[in-house]
Amino acid sequence: MKLTAREKGSLFFEGIITVVLLILINLALIVIIQDVIQDNPGVASGIFIIKKSLKIGPFQAQIWSYQRIVIGLFIVIDIFVVWWRLLRRYHQYQINHIIKELHYIAQGHLDHRIPFRLKGRTQHVVTSVNALVDSAVQSMNDERQIEKSKDELITNVSHDLRTPLTSIIGYLRLIEDKQYHSEEDILKYSHIAYEKAKQMKNMVEDLFEYTKVQQHGAPVNFMPVDLGQLLEQVCASFELEGENRGIEVSSQTTPTPLVIDGDPEKLGRVFSNLVANGIKYGHGASYIRLDAIQHGDQVTVTVANDGERIPADSLSHLFERFYRVEASRSKATGGTGLGLAIVKSVVDLHHGNVEVQSNDNQTAFIVTLPTKQEKSGASNDETH
């Protein structure tokens, strides 16, 4: 840190004043000591005896003048006092500079940091202040991102719900206004309204599930889960839909049984979403396979299909909320764009990882989970 010209002048002036005051004090003390010695012959005799008997160094040198020793001692003390005073004043100037920098940052210049480096504890203060400002700025950015995320959530939900709701209102209004020609028209309109209502229900359920798993401290009921049985149940629930689309849904587990710690309801949702995603978007697929293999204390579950490949530029965005490969957000497939985001959130709650690979031969979602969860984490979740 560089001092200003004014501070340097003030420091120099204070040093001069301190030196002058110390010289005057030293002179006064020397005069007092001499007066005491002259007024006390015994003290003078004692000093003379000490000088005669005291020999210093290899040459046995004697001290002939005690005044030189006193003056030398005073000079050492004076140098220490001057150095201490100037150092104390210099530290005060450092604190003043830090306070000025803090006032500047407090005025809204949050991109500014205290630029100078100091020595000792004062540098810890500078480092802590800069770290505090960085933390405050990061918190503000996170808050802005959360607000932006909320706005996007409202916009996307409104967009996704408005289309089926408009259709429901439109067809029910046709029935309400008796704008139909036969009972078949009534059944047709009511069936369309019913399908759109189910679509809205699925959207709301996905949204509810997503917000539930995104909450801080979301409850996870860890318990032993037979992963083989869980995957078989998932396959069975999609067997009929798969047959209608010409897709074989199957599972295989190695070893058998394969037991891990997990929340069966949430894990079931993960693999159901991945299978449903393969059925909806795996155009031309002939199979969907769920393969679970244990590797030490980790389990890898691969949900693969041989359908149409996912574009490379979409792979890194698949687990983002409301993201869908079709940019038009068409409801032809009935997707909400939350299914894979829910998968990512649930896997994170299980301290695992999920990734996707896609080529011309196969698209595979790979879920990696630990076989055992930490007892502290499990016990905390059970308290919810």
Short mmCIF file of C-alpha atoms in Angstrom, two decimals:
data_model
loop_
_atom_site.label_atom_id
_atom_site.label_comp_id
_atom_site.label_asym_id
_atom_site.label_seq_id
_atom_site.Cartn_x
_atom_site.Cartn_y
_atom_site.Cartn_z
CA MET A 1 0.00 0.00 0.00
CA LYS A 2 1.38 3.42 -0.99
CA LEU A 3 0.95 6.38 1.32
CA THR A 4 -0.18 9.72 -0.04
CA ALA A 5 2.16 12.74 0.02
CA ARG A 6 0.12 14.22 2.87
CA GLU A 7 0.39 11.02 4.90
CA LYS A 8 4.14 10.81 4.27
CA GLY A 9 4.56 14.43 5.38
CA SER A 10 2.47 13.81 8.49
CA LEU A 11 4.49 10.69 9.29
CA PHE A 12 7.79 12.58 8.88
CA PHE A 13 6.57 15.50 11.02
CA GLU A 14 5.39 13.14 13.77
CA GLY A 15 8.78 11.40 13.72
CA ILE A 16 10.62 14.75 14.13
CA ILE A 17 8.33 15.80 17.02
CA THR A 18 8.85 12.45 18.73
CA VAL A 19 12.64 12.67 18.40
CA VAL A 20 12.72 16.24 19.82
CA LEU A 21 10.54 15.25 22.76
CA LEU A 22 12.69 12.22 23.51
CA ILE A 23 15.91 14.32 23.41
CA LEU A 24 14.43 16.79 25.89
CA ILE A 25 13.31 13.93 28.15
CA ASN A 26 16.76 12.33 27.94
CA LEU A 27 18.52 15.61 28.83
CA ALA A 28 16.19 16.07 31.78
CA LEU A 29 16.83 12.54 33.03
CA ILE A 30 20.62 12.95 32.68
CA VAL A 31 20.54 16.19 34.68
CA ILE A 32 18.43 14.54 37.39
CA ILE A 33 20.80 11.55 37.59
CA GLN A 34 23.87 13.80 37.89
CA ASP A 35 22.22 15.87 40.63
CA VAL A 36 21.37 12.72 42.58
CA ILE A 37 24.94 11.43 42.32
CA GLN A 38 26.50 14.77 43.33
CA ASP A 39 24.19 15.11 46.33
CA ASN A 40 24.98 11.56 47.57
CA PRO A 41 28.76 10.92 48.08
CA GLY A 42 28.06 7.29 48.90
CA VAL A 43 26.43 6.76 45.50
CA ALA A 44 29.38 8.42 43.78
CA SER A 45 31.85 6.20 45.70
CA GLY A 46 29.85 3.11 44.79
CA ILE A 47 29.86 4.01 41.10
CA PHE A 48 33.63 4.61 41.27
CA ILE A 49 34.23 1.21 42.89
CA ILE A 50 32.06 -0.50 40.26
CA LYS A 51 33.97 1.21 37.45
CA LYS A 52 37.31 0.08 38.93
CA SER A 53 36.23 -3.52 39.48
CA LEU A 54 34.23 -4.01 36.24
CA LYS A 55 36.33 -5.16 33.30
CA ILE A 56 34.86 -5.91 29.86
CA GLY A 57 36.13 -7.99 26.95
CA PRO A 58 39.36 -9.91 26.30
CA PHE A 59 41.46 -6.76 26.83
CA GLN A 60 39.98 -6.19 30.31
CA ALA A 61 38.78 -2.70 29.37
CA GLN A 62 37.42 -0.53 32.18
CA ILE A 63 34.50 1.85 32.09
CA TRP A 64 35.66 5.40 32.82
CA SER A 65 32.35 7.22 32.09
CA TYR A 66 28.95 5.94 33.15
CA GLN A 67 27.34 8.83 31.24
CA ARG A 68 28.15 7.13 27.94
CA ILE A 69 26.39 3.98 29.03
CA VAL A 70 23.32 5.94 30.09
CA ILE A 71 23.30 7.93 26.85
CA GLY A 72 23.73 4.74 24.79
CA LEU A 73 20.83 3.11 26.66
CA PHE A 74 18.65 6.18 26.07
CA ILE A 75 19.48 6.11 22.35
CA VAL A 76 18.39 2.47 22.06
CA ILE A 77 15.15 3.20 23.91
CA ASP A 78 14.54 6.30 21.78
CA ILE A 79 14.99 4.37 18.52
CA PHE A 80 12.50 1.73 19.70
CA VAL A 81 9.95 4.38 20.78
CA VAL A 82 10.25 6.27 17.46
CA TRP A 83 9.90 3.04 15.46
CA TRP A 84 6.88 1.93 17.51
CA ARG A 85 5.14 5.31 17.12
CA LEU A 86 5.71 5.48 13.37
CA LEU A 87 4.65 1.85 12.87
CA ARG A 88 1.49 2.44 14.87
CA ARG A 89 0.68 5.53 12.81
CA TYR A 90 1.38 3.61 9.58
CA HIS A 91 -1.07 0.88 10.65
CA GLN A 92 -3.64 3.55 11.39
CA TYR A 93 -3.22 4.89 7.85
CA GLN A 94 -3.71 1.34 6.53
CA ILE A 95 -6.96 0.99 8.46
CA ASN A 96 -8.11 4.36 7.13
CA HIS A 97 -7.43 3.22 3.57
CA ILE A 98 -9.39 0.00 4.18
CA ILE A 99 -12.32 2.02 5.60
CA LYS A 100 -12.29 4.30 2.51
CA GLU A 101 -12.34 1.25 0.25
CA LEU A 102 -15.24 -0.20 2.24
CA HIS A 103 -17.21 3.03 1.91
CA TYR A 104 -16.59 2.98 -1.84
CA ILE A 105 -17.83 -0.61 -2.12
CA ALA A 106 -20.83 0.17 0.11
CA GLN A 107 -21.87 2.92 -2.30
CA GLY A 108 -22.75 0.24 -4.83
CA HIS A 109 -19.42 -0.48 -6.53
CA LEU A 110 -19.70 -4.22 -5.92
CA ASP A 111 -17.29 -5.01 -8.74
CA HIS A 112 -14.52 -3.26 -6.82
CA ARG A 113 -12.13 -5.06 -4.48
CA ILE A 114 -9.48 -3.76 -2.07
CA PRO A 115 -6.47 -3.78 -4.41
CA PHE A 116 -3.46 -3.50 -2.11
CA ARG A 117 -1.66 -6.22 -0.17
CA LEU A 118 -0.40 -5.72 3.37
CA LYS A 119 1.60 -7.69 5.88
CA GLY A 120 0.51 -9.42 9.05
CA ARG A 121 -3.01 -9.51 10.42
CA THR A 122 -4.13 -6.50 8.42
CA GLN A 123 -3.88 -8.55 5.24
CA HIS A 124 -6.26 -11.10 6.79
CA VAL A 125 -8.77 -8.26 7.18
CA VAL A 126 -8.36 -7.29 3.51
CA THR A 127 -8.72 -10.90 2.37
CA SER A 128 -11.80 -11.41 4.54
CA VAL A 129 -13.42 -8.21 3.25
CA ASN A 130 -12.84 -9.19 -0.38
CA ALA A 131 -14.15 -12.70 0.30
CA LEU A 132 -17.22 -11.24 2.02
CA VAL A 133 -17.95 -8.99 -0.96
CA ASP A 134 -17.49 -11.94 -3.33
CA SER A 135 -19.91 -13.98 -1.23
CA ALA A 136 -22.47 -11.16 -1.16
CA VAL A 137 -22.23 -10.69 -4.93
CA GLN A 138 -22.60 -14.43 -5.48
CA SER A 139 -25.65 -14.51 -3.20
CA MET A 140 -27.20 -11.62 -5.13
CA ASN A 141 -26.50 -13.37 -8.45
CA ASP A 142 -28.00 -16.59 -7.10
CA GLU A 143 -31.07 -14.70 -5.94
CA ARG A 144 -31.45 -13.09 -9.37
CA GLN A 145 -31.07 -16.51 -10.96
CA ILE A 146 -33.75 -17.92 -8.66
CA GLU A 147 -36.10 -15.08 -9.55
CA LYS A 148 -35.37 -15.63 -13.23
CA SER A 149 -35.97 -19.34 -12.77
CA LYS A 150 -39.32 -18.65 -11.09
CA ASP A 151 -40.34 -16.36 -13.93
CA GLU A 152 -39.38 -19.01 -16.47
CA LEU A 153 -41.28 -21.61 -14.47
CA ILE A 154 -44.46 -19.51 -14.48
CA THR A 155 -44.07 -18.73 -18.18
CA ASN A 156 -43.50 -22.35 -19.19
CA VAL A 157 -46.28 -23.70 -16.97
CA SER A 158 -48.69 -21.11 -18.30
CA HIS A 159 -47.70 -21.98 -21.87
CA ASP A 160 -48.04 -25.73 -21.32
CA LEU A 161 -51.36 -25.55 -19.48
CA ARG A 162 -53.02 -22.94 -21.66
CA THR A 163 -53.18 -25.10 -24.80
CA PRO A 164 -55.07 -28.10 -23.36
CA LEU A 165 -57.19 -25.83 -21.18
CA THR A 166 -58.23 -23.82 -24.24
CA SER A 167 -59.19 -27.04 -26.01
CA ILE A 168 -61.22 -28.25 -23.01
CA ILE A 169 -63.10 -24.97 -22.74
CA GLY A 170 -63.65 -24.88 -26.50
CA TYR A 171 -65.15 -28.35 -26.83
CA LEU A 172 -67.23 -28.02 -23.66
CA ARG A 173 -68.57 -24.73 -24.99
CA LEU A 174 -69.67 -26.50 -28.18
CA ILE A 175 -71.60 -28.92 -26.00
CA GLU A 176 -72.90 -26.12 -23.76
CA ASP A 177 -74.11 -24.11 -26.79
CA LYS A 178 -75.58 -27.28 -28.35
CA GLN A 179 -73.46 -26.87 -31.45
CA TYR A 180 -73.49 -30.55 -32.31
CA HIS A 181 -75.44 -32.60 -34.79
CA SER A 182 -75.60 -35.96 -33.12
CA GLU A 183 -74.80 -37.92 -30.02
CA GLU A 184 -71.58 -39.04 -31.72
CA ASP A 185 -70.46 -35.41 -31.84
CA ILE A 186 -71.12 -35.06 -28.10
CA LEU A 187 -69.09 -38.19 -27.36
CA LYS A 188 -66.31 -36.97 -29.64
CA TYR A 189 -66.14 -33.54 -28.02
CA SER A 190 -66.33 -34.93 -24.49
CA HIS A 191 -63.65 -37.54 -25.29
CA ILE A 192 -61.27 -34.86 -26.60
CA ALA A 193 -61.95 -32.74 -23.49
CA TYR A 194 -61.30 -35.80 -21.32
CA GLU A 195 -57.97 -36.55 -23.03
CA LYS A 196 -56.88 -32.94 -22.68
CA ALA A 197 -57.87 -32.99 -18.99
CA LYS A 198 -55.72 -36.12 -18.47
CA GLN A 199 -52.88 -34.33 -20.22
CA MET A 200 -53.26 -31.39 -17.84
CA LYS A 201 -53.34 -33.80 -14.91
CA ASN A 202 -50.05 -35.36 -16.02
CA MET A 203 -48.50 -31.92 -16.36
CA VAL A 204 -49.60 -30.90 -12.88
CA GLU A 205 -48.32 -34.18 -11.41
CA ASP A 206 -44.96 -33.74 -13.12
CA LEU A 207 -44.75 -30.17 -11.91
CA PHE A 208 -45.65 -31.19 -8.37
CA GLU A 209 -43.10 -34.01 -8.38
CA TYR A 210 -40.39 -31.72 -9.74
CA THR A 211 -40.98 -28.98 -7.17
CA LYS A 212 -41.10 -31.62 -4.40
CA VAL A 213 -37.71 -33.12 -5.24
CA GLN A 214 -36.22 -29.67 -5.79
CA GLN A 215 -37.08 -28.46 -2.30
CA HIS A 216 -34.14 -28.09 0.08
CA GLY A 217 -34.07 -31.06 2.42
CA ALA A 218 -36.56 -33.05 0.35
CA PRO A 219 -37.48 -36.20 2.31
CA VAL A 220 -35.93 -39.44 1.03
CA ASN A 221 -37.09 -42.67 2.69
CA PHE A 222 -34.02 -44.86 2.32
CA MET A 223 -34.60 -48.58 2.74
CA PRO A 224 -33.28 -51.82 1.21
CA VAL A 225 -34.65 -52.12 -2.35
CA ASP A 226 -34.41 -55.17 -4.61
CA LEU A 227 -33.48 -53.40 -7.82
CA GLY A 228 -34.28 -56.46 -9.94
CA GLN A 229 -37.89 -56.62 -8.72
CA LEU A 230 -38.25 -52.84 -9.10
CA LEU A 231 -37.12 -52.91 -12.74
CA GLU A 232 -39.41 -55.89 -13.47
CA GLN A 233 -42.38 -53.93 -12.10
CA VAL A 234 -41.47 -50.95 -14.27
CA CYS A 235 -41.27 -53.17 -17.35
CA ALA A 236 -44.62 -54.79 -16.53
CA SER A 237 -46.31 -51.39 -16.24
CA PHE A 238 -45.18 -50.47 -19.78
CA GLU A 239 -45.63 -53.90 -21.37
CA LEU A 240 -49.03 -53.18 -22.95
CA GLU A 241 -48.07 -49.73 -24.22
CA GLY A 242 -44.84 -51.17 -25.62
CA GLU A 243 -46.71 -53.96 -27.46
CA ASN A 244 -49.05 -51.39 -29.03
CA ARG A 245 -46.01 -49.54 -30.39
CA GLY A 246 -44.09 -52.67 -31.36
CA ILE A 247 -41.47 -52.16 -28.62
CA GLU A 248 -40.22 -54.96 -26.36
CA VAL A 249 -39.59 -53.75 -22.81
CA SER A 250 -37.32 -56.03 -20.76
CA SER A 251 -34.91 -55.97 -17.80
CA GLN A 252 -31.87 -57.90 -16.61
CA THR A 253 -30.03 -57.69 -13.28
CA THR A 254 -26.54 -58.92 -12.35
CA PRO A 255 -26.22 -60.32 -9.72
CA THR A 256 -29.61 -61.55 -8.55
CA PRO A 257 -30.89 -60.39 -6.14
CA LEU A 258 -29.37 -56.91 -6.32
CA VAL A 259 -30.24 -54.93 -3.19
CA ILE A 260 -29.37 -51.25 -2.72
CA ASP A 261 -30.35 -48.49 -0.30
CA GLY A 262 -32.90 -46.18 -1.88
CA ASP A 263 -36.37 -44.71 -1.92
CA PRO A 264 -38.42 -47.26 -3.92
CA GLU A 265 -41.11 -44.77 -4.88
CA LYS A 266 -38.65 -42.20 -6.20
CA LEU A 267 -36.43 -44.77 -7.93
CA GLY A 268 -39.53 -46.23 -9.56
CA ARG A 269 -40.33 -42.76 -10.86
CA VAL A 270 -36.81 -42.43 -12.27
CA PHE A 271 -36.91 -45.61 -14.35
CA SER A 272 -40.55 -45.12 -15.31
CA ASN A 273 -39.70 -41.69 -16.68
CA LEU A 274 -36.74 -43.08 -18.63
CA VAL A 275 -38.85 -45.88 -20.15
CA ALA A 276 -41.68 -43.46 -20.94
CA ASN A 277 -39.15 -41.12 -22.55
CA GLY A 278 -37.89 -43.98 -24.74
CA ILE A 279 -41.42 -44.93 -25.81
CA LYS A 280 -42.44 -41.35 -26.61
CA TYR A 281 -39.30 -40.13 -28.33
CA GLY A 282 -37.49 -43.30 -29.46
CA HIS A 283 -39.01 -43.20 -32.93
CA GLY A 284 -38.48 -46.50 -34.76
CA ALA A 285 -37.32 -48.36 -31.64
CA SER A 286 -37.85 -52.11 -31.38
CA TYR A 287 -36.72 -52.57 -27.79
CA ILE A 288 -36.14 -50.83 -24.48
CA ARG A 289 -33.77 -52.69 -22.18
CA LEU A 290 -33.05 -52.01 -18.51
CA ASP A 291 -29.73 -53.58 -17.49
CA ALA A 292 -28.51 -53.29 -13.88
CA ILE A 293 -24.94 -54.37 -13.04
CA GLN A 294 -23.11 -54.06 -9.73
CA HIS A 295 -19.50 -52.84 -9.70
CA GLY A 296 -18.20 -52.96 -6.15
CA ASP A 297 -20.11 -50.40 -4.09
CA GLN A 298 -21.74 -48.89 -7.20
CA VAL A 299 -24.64 -50.00 -9.39
CA THR A 300 -25.02 -48.98 -13.03
CA VAL A 301 -28.48 -49.10 -14.57
CA THR A 302 -28.61 -48.60 -18.33
CA VAL A 303 -31.94 -47.81 -20.00
CA ALA A 304 -31.29 -48.24 -23.73
CA ASN A 305 -33.33 -48.24 -26.95
CA ASP A 306 -32.48 -48.56 -30.64
CA GLY A 307 -34.65 -45.66 -31.75
CA GLU A 308 -33.79 -42.44 -33.49
CA ARG A 309 -30.59 -40.84 -32.18
CA ILE A 310 -30.67 -37.63 -30.15
CA PRO A 311 -28.92 -34.66 -31.81
CA ALA A 312 -25.48 -34.05 -30.33
CA ASP A 313 -26.24 -30.41 -29.51
CA SER A 314 -29.23 -31.51 -27.38
CA LEU A 315 -27.46 -34.09 -25.21
CA SER A 316 -26.09 -31.56 -22.73
CA HIS A 317 -29.53 -29.93 -22.28
CA LEU A 318 -31.75 -32.99 -21.85
CA PHE A 319 -31.85 -32.80 -18.05
CA GLU A 320 -32.73 -29.10 -17.99
CA ARG A 321 -36.20 -28.18 -16.82
CA PHE A 322 -38.79 -27.84 -19.62
CA TYR A 323 -36.24 -28.66 -22.30
CA ARG A 324 -37.49 -30.74 -25.22
CA VAL A 325 -35.68 -31.61 -28.40
CA GLU A 326 -38.59 -30.34 -30.49
CA ALA A 327 -38.25 -26.58 -30.12
CA SER A 328 -41.90 -25.95 -31.01
CA ARG A 329 -43.01 -27.49 -27.68
CA SER A 330 -45.59 -29.57 -29.57
CA LYS A 331 -47.93 -31.60 -27.42
CA ALA A 332 -48.14 -34.45 -29.93
CA THR A 333 -46.10 -36.64 -27.59
CA GLY A 334 -47.73 -35.34 -24.46
CA GLY A 335 -44.43 -34.42 -22.81
CA THR A 336 -43.98 -31.64 -20.29
CA GLY A 337 -40.20 -31.33 -20.45
CA LEU A 338 -39.97 -32.18 -16.72
CA GLY A 339 -39.51 -35.96 -16.87
CA LEU A 340 -35.73 -35.99 -17.26
CA ALA A 341 -35.33 -33.04 -14.87
CA ILE A 342 -37.13 -35.15 -12.25
CA VAL A 343 -34.78 -38.05 -13.03
CA LYS A 344 -31.74 -35.84 -12.46
CA SER A 345 -33.10 -34.44 -9.19
CA VAL A 346 -34.00 -37.86 -7.74
CA VAL A 347 -30.63 -39.34 -8.71
CA ASP A 348 -28.91 -36.39 -7.04
CA LEU A 349 -30.92 -37.07 -3.88
CA HIS A 350 -29.53 -40.60 -3.97
CA HIS A 351 -25.97 -39.23 -4.33
CA GLY A 352 -25.70 -40.75 -7.79
CA ASN A 353 -25.09 -39.60 -11.35
CA VAL A 354 -26.99 -39.80 -14.66
CA GLU A 355 -25.71 -39.27 -18.19
CA VAL A 356 -26.86 -39.96 -21.74
CA GLN A 357 -25.12 -41.37 -24.79
CA SER A 358 -26.64 -41.52 -28.25
CA ASN A 359 -25.47 -42.74 -31.66
CA ASP A 360 -27.01 -44.26 -34.77
CA ASN A 361 -27.24 -47.70 -33.14
CA GLN A 362 -28.49 -46.94 -29.64
CA THR A 363 -29.52 -44.26 -27.15
CA ALA A 364 -28.65 -45.07 -23.54
CA PHE A 365 -29.40 -43.31 -20.27
CA ILE A 366 -26.85 -44.48 -17.69
CA VAL A 367 -27.75 -44.13 -14.00
CA THR A 368 -25.02 -44.76 -11.40
CA LEU A 369 -26.10 -45.25 -7.77
CA PRO A 370 -24.26 -46.23 -4.57
CA THR A 371 -25.32 -49.53 -3.06
CA LYS A 372 -25.20 -48.06 0.46
CA GLN A 373 -26.24 -44.63 1.69
CA GLU A 374 -24.55 -42.88 4.59
CA LYS A 375 -26.29 -43.64 7.87
CA SER A 376 -26.28 -39.97 8.89
CA GLY A 377 -28.04 -38.99 5.69
CA ALA A 378 -30.55 -41.78 5.99
CA SER A 379 -31.36 -41.03 9.58
CA ASN A 380 -31.90 -37.37 8.81
CA ASP A 381 -34.31 -38.23 6.03
CA GLU A 382 -36.31 -40.54 8.26
CA THR A 383 -37.07 -37.69 10.62
CA HIS A 384 -39.23 -35.93 8.05
#
